[in-house]
Coordinates of C-alpha atoms and ligand atoms in Angstrom, one line a residue:
X4 CA -22.9 13.2 20.8
X5 CA -24.5 9.8 21.6
X6 CA -21.6 7.3 22.2
X7 CA -21.7 3.6 22.9
X8 CA -18.5 2.3 24.5
X9 CA -17.9 -1.4 24.4
X10 CA -15.8 -3.1 27.1
X11 CA -15.5 -3.6 30.8
X12 CA -12.0 -2.7 31.9
X13 CA -9.9 0.2 33.1
X14 CA -9.2 1.2 29.5
X15 CA -12.9 1.8 28.9
X16 CA -13.3 3.5 32.2
X17 CA -10.5 5.9 31.3
X18 CA -12.0 6.5 27.9
X19 CA -15.3 7.3 29.4
X20 CA -13.9 9.6 32.1
X21 CA -12.0 11.5 29.4
X22 CA -15.1 11.8 27.2
X23 CA -17.0 13.2 30.2
X24 CA -14.3 15.9 30.6
X25 CA -15.1 17.2 27.1
X26 CA -16.7 20.7 26.9
X27 CA -19.4 19.1 24.7
X28 CA -21.8 17.1 26.7
X29 CA -22.1 13.5 25.5
X30 CA -24.8 10.9 26.1
X31 CA -22.6 7.9 26.9
X32 CA -23.7 4.3 27.3
X33 CA -21.3 1.5 28.2
X34 CA -21.7 -2.2 27.6
X35 CA -21.2 -4.1 29.7
X36 CA -19.0 -1.8 31.9
X37 CA -18.0 -2.5 35.5
X38 CA -19.0 -0.9 38.9
X39 CA -16.8 2.1 38.3
X40 CA -18.2 2.8 34.9
X41 CA -21.7 2.2 36.1
X42 CA -21.2 5.0 38.7
X43 CA -20.3 7.4 35.9
X44 CA -22.7 6.5 33.0
X45 CA -25.6 4.1 32.2
X46 CA -24.6 0.6 31.5
X47 CA -26.3 -2.3 29.6
X48 CA -25.7 -6.0 30.0
X49 CA -24.3 -7.3 26.7
X50 CA -21.5 -9.5 25.5
X51 CA -19.3 -7.0 23.6
X52 CA -17.8 -9.8 21.4
X53 CA -21.2 -10.9 20.3
X54 CA -21.8 -9.2 16.9
X55 CA -25.5 -9.9 16.8
X56 CA -26.1 -8.5 20.3
X57 CA -24.1 -5.4 19.6
X58 CA -25.9 -4.9 16.3
X59 CA -29.3 -5.2 18.0
X60 CA -28.3 -2.6 20.6
X61 CA -27.0 -0.2 17.9
X62 CA -30.2 -0.6 15.9
X63 CA -32.2 0.1 19.0
X64 CA -30.3 3.1 20.2
X65 CA -28.7 4.6 17.0
X66 CA -25.6 6.1 18.6
X67 CA -23.5 8.6 16.6
X68 CA -20.3 6.8 17.4
X69 CA -19.4 3.3 18.7
X70 CA -16.0 3.0 20.5
X71 CA -14.7 -0.6 20.7
X72 CA -12.4 -0.9 23.7
X73 CA -10.9 -4.4 23.8
X74 CA -9.2 -6.5 21.0
X75 CA -11.5 -9.5 21.3
X76 CA -14.6 -7.8 19.7
X77 CA -12.4 -6.3 17.0
X78 CA -10.9 -9.7 16.0
X79 CA -14.4 -11.2 16.1
X80 CA -15.6 -8.6 13.5
X81 CA -17.9 -6.5 15.7
X82 CA -16.6 -3.3 14.1
X83 CA -17.5 -4.7 10.6
X84 CA -21.0 -5.5 11.8
X85 CA -21.6 -2.0 13.2
X86 CA -20.1 -0.3 10.2
X87 CA -22.4 -2.3 7.9
X88 CA -25.3 -0.4 9.7
X89 CA -23.7 2.9 8.6
X90 CA -22.8 3.9 12.1
X91 CA -19.3 5.4 12.6
X92 CA -17.0 3.0 14.6
X93 CA -13.7 3.8 16.4
X94 CA -11.9 0.4 16.0
X95 CA -10.7 -1.5 12.9
X96 CA -12.5 -4.1 10.9
X97 CA -11.6 -7.8 11.5
X98 CA -9.1 -7.9 8.7
X99 CA -7.1 -4.8 9.8
X100 CA -7.3 -6.0 13.5
X101 CA -5.1 -8.9 12.4
X102 CA -2.3 -6.5 13.1
X103 CA -2.9 -7.4 16.7
X104 CA -4.6 -10.8 16.3
X105 CA -1.8 -12.4 14.3
X106 CA 1.8 -11.7 15.0
X107 CA 2.9 -13.2 11.7
X108 CA 0.4 -10.9 9.8
X109 CA 1.9 -7.9 11.6
X110 CA 5.4 -9.0 10.6
X111 CA 4.4 -9.3 7.0
X112 CA 2.9 -5.8 7.0
X113 CA 6.0 -4.4 8.6
X114 CA 8.2 -6.1 6.1
X115 CA 6.1 -4.8 3.2
X116 CA 6.1 -1.3 4.7
X117 CA 9.8 -1.2 5.6
X118 CA 9.0 -0.8 9.3
X119 CA 11.9 -1.7 11.6
X120 CA 11.3 -4.7 13.8
X121 CA 13.2 -7.7 15.2
X122 CA 14.0 -10.7 12.9
X123 CA 11.6 -13.5 13.5
X124 CA 10.8 -17.0 12.3
X125 CA 7.4 -18.6 12.3
X126 CA 7.2 -22.2 13.4
X127 CA 4.3 -24.5 13.2
X128 CA 6.0 -27.7 14.5
X129 CA 8.2 -28.2 17.6
X130 CA 11.3 -29.2 15.7
X131 CA 11.0 -26.0 13.6
X132 CA 10.7 -24.0 16.8
X133 CA 13.7 -25.7 18.4
X134 CA 15.8 -25.1 15.3
X135 CA 14.9 -21.4 15.3
X136 CA 15.7 -21.2 19.0
X137 CA 19.1 -22.6 18.5
X138 CA 19.7 -20.3 15.5
X139 CA 18.9 -17.2 17.5
X140 CA 20.4 -18.3 20.8
X141 CA 19.7 -17.0 24.3
X142 CA 17.9 -15.0 25.6
X143 CA 15.1 -16.7 23.8
X144 CA 11.9 -14.9 22.7
X145 CA 8.8 -17.1 21.9
X146 CA 5.5 -15.6 21.0
X147 CA 2.1 -17.3 20.3
X148 CA 1.0 -16.2 16.9
X149 CA -2.6 -15.4 17.8
X150 CA -4.4 -13.7 20.7
X151 CA -3.3 -15.1 24.0
X152 CA -4.7 -12.7 26.6
X153 CA -1.3 -11.3 27.6
X154 CA 0.1 -14.8 28.2
X155 CA 1.6 -15.5 24.7
X156 CA 5.1 -14.1 25.1
X157 CA 8.1 -15.6 27.0
X158 CA 11.5 -14.0 27.2
X159 CA 13.9 -16.4 29.0
X160 CA 17.5 -17.7 29.1
X161 CA 16.2 -21.1 29.9
X162 CA 16.0 -23.2 26.7
X163 CA 13.7 -25.8 28.3
X164 CA 11.3 -23.1 29.4
X165 CA 11.4 -21.6 25.8
X166 CA 10.6 -25.0 24.3
X167 CA 7.8 -25.7 26.9
X168 CA 6.2 -22.3 25.9
X169 CA 6.5 -23.1 22.2
X170 CA 5.0 -26.5 22.8
X171 CA 2.0 -24.9 24.7
X172 CA 1.2 -22.6 21.8
X173 CA 2.4 -24.6 18.8
X174 CA -1.2 -25.4 17.7
X175 CA -1.7 -21.7 16.7
X176 CA 2.0 -21.5 15.5
X177 CA 4.7 -19.5 17.3
X178 CA 7.1 -16.8 16.4
X179 CA 10.7 -17.2 17.5
X180 CA 12.2 -13.7 17.6
X181 CA 15.5 -12.0 18.0
X182 CA 16.0 -10.6 21.5
X183 CA 16.0 -6.8 21.6
X184 CA 17.2 -4.8 24.5
X185 CA 16.5 -1.2 25.5
X186 CA 13.8 1.0 27.0
X187 CA 10.2 0.2 26.0
X188 CA 7.8 2.9 24.9
X189 CA 4.1 2.7 24.1
X190 CA 3.0 5.3 21.6
X191 CA -0.6 5.5 20.4
X192 CA -1.9 6.9 17.1
X193 CA -5.4 7.7 16.1
X194 CA -5.8 6.4 12.5
X195 CA -8.5 7.2 10.0
X196 CA -7.7 4.8 7.3
X197 CA -5.1 6.9 5.6
X198 CA -3.8 9.4 8.1
X199 CA -2.5 9.1 11.7
X200 CA -2.4 11.5 14.6
X201 CA 0.0 10.8 17.5
X202 CA -0.9 10.9 21.2
X203 CA 1.8 11.3 23.9
X204 CA 4.2 8.4 24.7
X205 CA 3.9 6.4 27.9
X206 CA 5.9 3.6 29.6
X207 CA 4.3 0.5 30.9
X208 CA 5.6 -1.8 33.7
X209 CA 5.0 -5.4 32.6
X210 CA 6.6 -7.4 35.4
X211 CA 4.6 -8.1 38.6
X212 CA 7.3 -7.0 41.1
X213 CA 9.5 -4.0 41.8
X214 CA 12.7 -3.6 39.8
X215 CA 11.1 -5.5 36.9
X216 CA 11.2 -8.9 38.6
X217 CA 8.7 -11.7 38.6
X218 CA 6.1 -12.8 36.1
X219 CA 4.9 -10.9 33.0
X220 CA 1.5 -9.3 33.5
X221 CA -0.9 -7.2 31.5
X222 CA 0.7 -4.1 33.1
X223 CA 1.2 -3.0 36.7
X224 CA 1.5 0.7 36.2
X225 CA 2.5 3.4 33.7
X226 CA 3.6 7.0 33.4
X227 CA 3.5 9.8 30.8
X228 CA 5.1 11.8 29.4
X229 CA 8.6 10.3 28.9
X230 CA 11.1 13.1 29.7
X231 CA 14.0 11.0 28.2
X232 CA 12.7 10.6 24.6
X233 CA 14.0 13.3 22.3
X234 CA 11.9 16.1 20.8
X235 CA 11.7 14.4 17.5
X236 CA 10.8 10.9 18.8
X237 CA 7.1 11.2 18.2
X238 CA 7.5 12.5 14.6
X239 CA 10.1 9.8 13.9
X240 CA 7.7 7.0 15.0
X241 CA 4.9 8.6 13.0
X242 CA 7.0 8.8 9.8
X243 CA 8.9 5.5 10.1
X244 CA 6.3 3.3 11.8
X245 CA 2.7 4.4 12.1
X246 CA 2.2 6.2 8.7
X247 CA 3.9 3.5 6.6
X248 CA 1.9 0.8 8.5
X249 CA -1.4 2.5 7.9
X250 CA -0.5 3.2 4.3
X251 CA 0.5 -0.5 3.7
X252 CA -2.8 -1.7 5.3
X253 CA -4.8 0.7 3.1
X254 CA -2.9 -0.5 0.0
X255 CA -3.7 -4.1 0.7
X256 CA -7.4 -3.3 1.3
X257 CA -7.3 -3.6 5.1
X258 CA -8.1 0.0 5.9
X259 CA -7.5 0.7 9.6
X260 CA -9.7 3.2 11.5
X261 CA -9.1 3.2 15.2
X262 CA -6.2 3.2 17.6
X263 CA -2.8 1.9 16.4
X264 CA -0.8 1.0 19.5
X265 CA 2.9 0.9 18.7
X266 CA 4.9 -1.1 21.2
X267 CA 8.5 0.0 20.7
X268 CA 11.9 -0.7 22.0
X269 CA 14.7 1.8 21.7
X270 CA 17.8 -0.4 21.0
X271 CA 21.3 0.9 20.5
X272 CA 20.7 0.3 16.7
X273 CA 17.5 2.4 16.7
X274 CA 13.8 2.1 17.3
X275 CA 12.2 -1.4 16.7
X276 CA 8.5 -2.4 16.9
X277 CA 8.0 -5.3 19.3
X278 CA 4.2 -5.4 18.8
X279 CA 1.2 -3.7 17.4
X280 CA -2.2 -3.6 19.1
X281 CA -5.4 -2.5 17.5
X282 CA -6.8 -0.7 20.6
X283 CA -5.8 1.5 23.4
X284 CA -3.2 0.1 25.8
X285 CA -4.0 -0.7 29.4
X286 CA -2.7 0.8 31.7
X287 CA -1.1 3.4 29.5
X288 CA -4.4 4.9 28.5
X289 CA -5.0 5.8 32.1
X290 CA -2.0 8.2 32.0
X291 CA -2.2 9.4 28.4
X292 CA -5.8 10.5 28.3
X293 CA -5.8 12.7 31.4
X294 CA -3.1 14.8 29.7
X295 CA -5.0 15.2 26.5
X296 CA -6.4 18.7 25.9
X297 CA -9.3 19.7 23.7
X298 CA -12.3 17.6 22.6
X299 CA -11.7 13.8 22.7
X300 CA -15.0 12.8 21.3
X301 CA -14.4 15.0 18.2
X302 CA -11.1 13.2 17.6
X303 CA -12.6 9.7 17.9
X304 CA -15.4 10.6 15.6
X305 CA -13.1 12.2 13.0
X306 CA -10.9 9.0 13.0
X307 CA -14.0 6.9 12.6
X308 CA -15.3 9.0 9.7
X309 CA -11.9 9.1 7.9
X310 CA -11.4 12.8 8.3
X311 CA -8.5 13.4 10.8
X312 CA -7.4 16.3 8.5
X313 CA -10.5 18.2 9.7
X314 CA -9.6 18.3 13.4
X315 CA -6.7 19.9 15.3
X316 CA -3.7 17.6 16.1
X317 CA -4.1 16.2 19.6
X318 CA -2.4 18.4 22.2
X319 CA -1.1 17.4 25.7
X320 CA -0.6 19.2 28.9
X321 CA 3.0 19.2 30.3
X322 CA 1.7 17.8 33.5
X323 CA 3.0 14.4 34.8
X324 CA 0.6 11.4 35.1
X325 CA 1.1 8.1 36.8
X326 CA -1.1 5.1 37.4
X327 CA -0.5 2.3 39.9
X328 CA -2.4 -0.9 39.5
X329 CA -3.8 -2.6 42.6
X330 CA -4.0 -6.4 41.9
X331 CA -5.7 -9.2 43.6
X332 CA -3.8 -11.7 45.8
X333 CA -2.3 -14.4 43.6
X334 CA -2.3 -12.3 40.4
X335 CA -1.1 -13.1 37.7
X336 CA -1.1 -16.9 38.4
X337 CA -4.3 -17.5 40.4
X338 CA -6.1 -14.3 41.4
X339 CA -8.4 -14.6 44.3
X340 CA -11.6 -12.7 43.5
X341 CA -14.8 -11.8 45.3
X342 CA -13.2 -9.7 48.0
X343 CA -14.6 -6.4 49.2
X344 CA -13.0 -3.1 48.3
X345 CA -13.2 0.0 50.6
X346 CA -12.0 3.6 50.5
X347 CA -12.3 4.4 46.8
X348 CA -14.2 7.7 47.5
X349 CA -11.6 8.7 50.1
X350 CA -8.8 8.1 47.7
X351 CA -10.6 10.3 45.0
X352 CA -10.8 13.1 47.5
X353 CA -7.0 13.6 47.3
X354 CA -6.1 16.4 44.9
X355 CA -5.3 15.2 41.4
X356 CA -6.2 11.6 42.2
X357 CA -8.8 9.5 40.3
X358 CA -9.6 5.8 40.7
X359 CA -10.2 3.9 37.5
X360 CA -11.9 0.5 37.8
X361 CA -10.4 -2.5 36.0
X362 CA -12.4 -5.5 37.4
X363 CA -15.1 -4.6 39.9
X364 CA -18.8 -5.3 40.5
X365 CA -21.4 -4.1 42.8
X366 CA -22.8 -6.9 45.0
X367 CA -25.6 -6.0 47.3
X368 CA -24.2 -2.5 47.7
X369 CA -20.6 -3.7 48.3
X370 CA -17.8 -3.0 45.8
X371 CA -16.1 -6.3 45.1
X372 CA -13.0 -7.4 43.0
X373 CA -13.8 -9.6 40.1
X374 CA -10.4 -10.1 38.4
X375 CA -6.7 -9.9 38.6
X376 CA -6.0 -6.3 38.0
X377 CA -8.7 -4.5 40.1
X378 CA -8.2 -0.8 40.3
X379 CA -5.9 1.9 38.9
X380 CA -5.0 4.7 41.1
X381 CA -4.1 7.6 38.8
X382 CA -2.5 10.9 39.8
X383 CA -1.8 14.0 37.8
X384 CA 0.6 16.7 39.1
X385 CA 3.3 19.2 38.1
X386 CA 6.1 16.7 38.9
X387 CA 6.5 13.0 38.9
X388 CA 7.5 13.2 42.6
X389 CA 4.2 14.9 43.5
X390 CA 2.2 12.5 41.2
X391 CA 3.8 9.5 42.9
X392 CA 3.2 10.9 46.4
X393 CA -0.5 11.4 45.5
X394 CA -1.0 8.0 43.8
X395 CA 0.6 6.1 46.7
X396 CA -1.4 8.2 49.2
X397 CA -4.5 7.1 47.3
X398 CA -3.5 3.5 47.6
X399 CA -3.1 3.9 51.4
X400 CA -6.8 4.8 51.6
X401 CA -8.0 1.8 49.7
X402 CA -8.7 -1.5 51.4
X403 CA -8.6 -4.9 49.6
X404 CA -7.4 -7.9 51.5
X405 CA -4.3 -9.5 50.0
X406 CA -3.9 -6.7 47.4
X407 CA -0.5 -6.1 45.9
X408 CA 1.0 -3.3 43.7
X409 CA 4.4 -2.1 42.6
X410 CA 6.1 0.5 44.7
X411 CA 8.4 1.9 42.0
X412 CA 6.1 3.2 39.3
X413 CA 7.6 6.4 37.8
X414 CA 10.5 6.3 40.3
X415 CA 13.2 8.9 39.8
X416 CA 15.6 6.4 38.3
X417 CA 13.2 5.7 35.4
X418 CA 11.9 9.2 34.7
X419 CA 15.3 10.9 34.5
X420 CA 15.8 13.0 31.4
X421 CA 19.2 11.4 30.7
X422 CA 18.0 7.8 31.0
X423 CA 18.9 6.9 27.4
X424 CA 22.2 8.7 27.1
X425 CA 23.4 7.7 30.6
X426 CA 21.7 4.4 31.3
X427 CA 23.8 3.5 34.4
X428 CA 23.7 6.8 36.2
Ligands
AMP506 P1 4.2 -8.4 23.8 O1 3.1 -9.2 24.3 O2 4.6 -8.6 22.4 O3 4.1 -6.9 24.2 O4 5.5 -8.9 24.7 C1 5.5 -8.8 26.1 C2 6.8 -8.3 26.5 O5 7.9 -9.2 26.2 C3 7.2 -7.0 25.9 O6 6.7 -5.9 26.5 C4 8.7 -7.0 26.1 O7 9.1 -6.6 27.4 C5 9.0 -8.5 25.9 N1 9.5 -8.7 24.5 C6 8.7 -8.9 23.4 N2 9.4 -9.1 22.3 C7 10.7 -9.0 22.7 C8 12.0 -9.1 22.0 N3 12.0 -9.3 20.7 N4 13.1 -8.9 22.8 C9 13.0 -8.6 24.1 N5 11.9 -8.5 24.8 C10 10.7 -8.7 24.1
LIG507 N1 -0.1 -2.5 28.4 C1 0.0 -3.5 27.3 C2 -1.2 -3.6 26.5 O1 -2.2 -2.9 26.6 O2 -1.1 -4.5 25.6

């Protein structure tokens, strides 16, 4: 199959690596990619959010499938433009992508579909926001309504900080939300417009420092599977969250073909949705896809063509996968970029270890860091202990001045099978 993958981050690199592992040989092109992607497949220079540029490329190359990685092109309507050419696209149209692009749209869909989520009030002026903050009380949760590149949410006990955050984003409106407490789970579903097919759950680490301290980030690491969710967890989320959401979107004319990312929190009162995304999660994809068995390209094409009933349900190996993100000095506030990276090949020589590139470029034959989150060191093994040992050994082999990463990804305290039933053990 001839596949065009749009995007330039670790998510797209992980998608491409998994497509390359299919039995079927694919002809993959990435746009614009990064240095790691370019080492695996041909890349072309192109702004993935520019619909005209993407259409021109698709007309030239006529791929069998276009996979849209990030949210920005989806919200910009790039999937609509490619679909209009009659080419199958994995990624929802602009209207359905509002599930990620507008938190108030997502809340309305959930309400109509009867999907459990936190109570929320939308505010478009600061006095409205302050009144809602006082009604809900601390801890305060304030979310920018639109896309905010991972910077839109604050959870704080400090009322002044909550008001300041609301003030910063009030132009696009904010949601003030009930605080929810519990373990967070990311669960992805392939969606074909009417049907869904679950992937395997993962957990993301959002805070920059060990023990969930410090600033919120795009994600500093992840692991999969989650030994502490029950056997019926995936089916429950499918039946109570994903399927009703996709059905509601179809009913209102916003058919969703692509990846439905369910960001969930398991509260004492049950499962609640904290957010939806319209694309694969980063870094969770880096630990979910290496465990996927069978043909990945076939699944993506079936979802894009509205026929998930014609392919087998995704199956997953029982192996443990972890990813640790290596970030530039200063991330997330002020990442220092342009520094040279060494040792990637040496890290990948370790059994079970692969290095997925998030923000890298090739400059005169040197690999350099071009963003905040730079690399993902992924390890797959029979136990989390072995996967952790391999991933951190990989990190030891990689050089990047000023680099920082978390030391506690998939630590024993988080992967215990009794985490939910015995949270303080
Ligand atoms: P989001 O960008 O919606 O994923 O939010 C970022 C992070 O903020 C989530 O992963 C949670 O850790 C936290 N968060 C979001 N909504 C809530 C909530 N209602 N209660 C508690 N924490 C939340
Ligand atoms: N890891 C969080 C996200 O992809 O939104």
